[in-house]
Tab-separated table of C-alpha atoms in Angstrom:
chain	number	residue	atom	x	y	z
A	916	MET	CA	131.620	-47.110	-128.844
A	917	PHE	CA	128.704	-45.869	-130.646
A	918	THR	CA	127.149	-42.861	-129.066
A	919	GLN	CA	124.658	-42.392	-131.632
A	920	PRO	CA	121.841	-44.795	-132.236
A	921	LEU	CA	121.766	-46.792	-135.471
A	922	PRO	CA	119.055	-46.120	-138.015
A	923	VAL	CA	116.199	-48.911	-138.030
A	924	ALA	CA	116.168	-50.897	-141.035
A	925	ARG	CA	112.822	-51.096	-142.939
A	926	ALA	CA	112.461	-53.851	-145.293
A	927	CYS	CA	109.129	-54.519	-147.185
A	928	VAL	CA	108.300	-58.378	-148.668
A	929	LEU	CA	106.415	-57.817	-151.916
A	930	SER	CA	103.743	-60.389	-152.774
A	931	PRO	CA	103.928	-62.110	-156.055
A	932	ALA	CA	101.348	-59.631	-157.494
A	933	GLU	CA	103.338	-56.868	-156.369
A	934	ILE	CA	106.559	-58.139	-158.063
A	935	GLU	CA	104.859	-58.636	-161.291
A	936	ARG	CA	103.075	-55.122	-161.167
A	937	PRO	CA	103.715	-53.298	-164.536
A	938	ASN	CA	103.865	-50.109	-163.363
A	939	ALA	CA	107.041	-50.439	-161.564
A	940	ASP	CA	109.743	-48.664	-162.657
A	941	PRO	CA	112.726	-50.989	-164.108
A	942	SER	CA	115.396	-48.593	-163.410
A	943	GLY	CA	117.287	-48.131	-160.115
A	944	SER	CA	117.143	-49.642	-156.637
A	945	GLU	CA	113.339	-51.107	-157.300
A	946	ALA	CA	114.487	-52.954	-160.321
A	947	SER	CA	117.531	-54.510	-158.487
A	948	LEU	CA	115.593	-55.504	-155.548
A	949	LEU	CA	112.919	-57.123	-157.847
A	950	GLN	CA	115.803	-59.026	-159.523
A	951	LEU	CA	117.118	-60.103	-156.443
A	952	ILE	CA	113.668	-61.348	-155.135
A	953	GLN	CA	113.205	-62.921	-158.481
A	954	ASP	CA	116.498	-64.621	-158.409
A	955	HIS	CA	115.878	-65.846	-154.823
A	956	HIS	CA	112.527	-67.159	-155.750
A	957	GLN	CA	114.286	-69.083	-158.606
A	958	THR	CA	117.132	-70.369	-156.641
A	959	SER	CA	114.696	-71.456	-153.831
A	960	LEU	CA	112.579	-73.683	-156.583
A	961	LYS	CA	115.761	-74.881	-157.991
A	962	LEU	CA	116.903	-76.032	-154.479
A	963	ARG	CA	113.621	-77.498	-153.285
A	964	ASP	CA	113.335	-79.480	-156.726
A	965	GLU	CA	117.097	-80.824	-155.867
A	966	THR	CA	116.025	-81.651	-152.347
A	967	GLU	CA	112.870	-83.416	-153.668
A	968	LYS	CA	115.199	-85.339	-156.220
A	969	ALA	CA	117.840	-86.156	-153.432
A	970	LYS	CA	115.315	-87.274	-150.973
A	971	LYS	CA	113.325	-89.840	-153.898
A	972	ASP	CA	116.840	-91.165	-154.691
A	973	ALA	CA	117.544	-91.615	-151.066
A	974	ILE	CA	114.304	-93.485	-150.559
A	975	ARG	CA	115.048	-95.546	-153.700
A	976	THR	CA	118.488	-96.521	-152.427
A	977	THR	CA	117.253	-97.243	-149.112
A	978	MET	CA	114.512	-99.536	-150.295
A	979	ARG	CA	117.133	-101.219	-152.475
A	980	VAL	CA	119.529	-101.977	-149.523
A	981	SER	CA	116.776	-103.253	-147.441
A	982	ASP	CA	115.619	-105.711	-150.179
A	983	LEU	CA	119.649	-106.780	-150.586
A	984	LEU	CA	119.749	-107.378	-146.896
A	985	VAL	CA	116.101	-109.134	-147.045
A	986	ASP	CA	117.548	-111.590	-149.601
A	987	THR	CA	120.627	-111.898	-147.895
A	988	VAL	CA	118.853	-113.178	-144.633
A	989	ASN	CA	116.196	-115.167	-146.267
A	990	GLY	CA	119.009	-116.923	-148.413
A	991	GLY	CA	120.990	-117.813	-145.102
A	992	VAL	CA	117.668	-118.900	-143.596
A	993	GLN	CA	116.549	-121.004	-146.593
A	994	GLU	CA	120.186	-122.839	-146.385
A	995	ALA	CA	119.755	-123.457	-142.973
A	996	PHE	CA	116.371	-125.291	-143.632
A	997	ILE	CA	117.754	-127.220	-146.597
A	998	ASN	CA	120.856	-128.356	-144.159
A	999	GLU	CA	118.389	-129.179	-141.412
A	1000	LYS	CA	116.156	-131.350	-144.121
A	1001	ARG	CA	119.395	-133.160	-145.074
A	1002	ILE	CA	120.269	-133.766	-141.597
A	1003	GLU	CA	116.790	-135.064	-140.939
A	1004	LEU	CA	117.233	-137.463	-143.858
A	1005	GLU	CA	120.671	-138.766	-142.931
A	1006	SER	CA	119.439	-139.129	-139.156
A	1007	ARG	CA	116.381	-141.262	-140.268
A	1008	ALA	CA	118.868	-143.385	-142.498
A	1009	LEU	CA	121.401	-143.581	-139.573
A	1010	THR	CA	118.337	-144.828	-137.186
A	1011	ALA	CA	117.463	-147.545	-139.966
A	1012	THR	CA	120.772	-148.471	-140.023
A	1013	VAL	CA	121.255	-148.949	-136.299
A	1014	ILE	CA	117.993	-150.589	-135.726
A	1015	ARG	CA	119.011	-153.274	-138.617
A	1016	PHE	CA	122.477	-153.929	-136.998
A	1017	ALA	CA	120.889	-154.225	-133.571
A	1018	LYS	CA	118.399	-157.024	-134.968
A	1019	GLN	CA	121.673	-158.700	-136.796
A	1020	THR	CA	123.390	-158.274	-133.289
A	1021	HIS	CA	120.547	-160.076	-131.702
A	1022	GLN	CA	120.394	-162.825	-134.145
A	1023	TRP	CA	124.070	-163.630	-133.987
A	1024	LEU	CA	124.075	-163.708	-130.064
A	1025	ALA	CA	121.071	-166.239	-130.207
A	1026	ALA	CA	122.820	-168.250	-132.769
A	1027	SER	CA	126.078	-168.154	-130.897
A	1028	HIS	CA	124.094	-169.100	-127.468
A	1029	ALA	CA	122.596	-172.022	-129.444
A	1030	ILE	CA	125.482	-173.427	-130.526
A	1031	ASN	CA	127.255	-173.035	-127.222
A	1032	THR	CA	124.282	-174.660	-125.608
A	1033	ALA	CA	124.564	-177.567	-128.414
A	1034	ILE	CA	128.405	-177.867	-127.662
A	1035	LYS	CA	127.570	-178.179	-123.812
A	1036	ASP	CA	125.038	-180.916	-124.815
A	1037	ARG	CA	127.101	-182.978	-127.206
A	1038	SER	CA	129.932	-182.678	-124.399
A	1039	MET	CA	127.590	-184.105	-121.752
A	1040	VAL	CA	126.519	-186.813	-124.390
A	1041	ARG	CA	129.993	-187.825	-125.106
A	1042	PHE	CA	131.155	-187.665	-121.517
A	1043	SER	CA	128.080	-190.016	-120.683
A	1044	PHE	CA	128.908	-192.132	-123.325
A	1045	GLU	CA	132.573	-192.485	-122.437
A	1046	LEU	CA	131.330	-193.176	-118.720
A	1047	LEU	CA	129.027	-195.841	-119.686
A	1048	THR	CA	131.875	-197.274	-121.861
A	1049	LEU	CA	134.389	-197.249	-118.921
A	1050	VAL	CA	131.738	-198.919	-116.692
A	1051	TRP	CA	130.755	-201.649	-119.101
A	1052	LYS	CA	134.713	-202.457	-119.618
A	1053	SER	CA	134.834	-202.288	-115.881
A	1054	SER	CA	132.266	-204.656	-115.596
A	1055	LEU	CA	133.442	-206.791	-118.396
A	1056	ALA	CA	136.465	-207.084	-116.497
A	1057	MET	CA	135.053	-208.087	-113.369
A	1058	THR	CA	132.951	-210.932	-114.804
A	1059	PRO	CA	134.613	-214.240	-115.167
A	1060	LEU	CA	134.254	-215.767	-118.531
């Protein structure tokens, strides 16, 4: 395509001291180049400041989100501990009630057993009394008067 070699581009980056050199000719291409460099420098500074501001804002926002997440998780954990304490207290109260009912049941069973024993003893006494009465009546009937 191209048979002739392209010319080599030559660029020179000026130092800040050379940019602000008072003896530079403000007309022509040198002035345009200086203006471009200054514009680029100003744009770079502005972009760096905006980037730094966005970075700080992102860090602040991230910290806020992190704090909210920690508060949310801690709130759930705190609620779980409160529920656990409440369940523990209710469990202790229920255990005390069960123990009290078990003692009452034992007392009722003992009383019922005592009543059954007394009824059996009374039945035996009555049976013995009736037996003695029959024996006495039969012995009276057999003896002549």
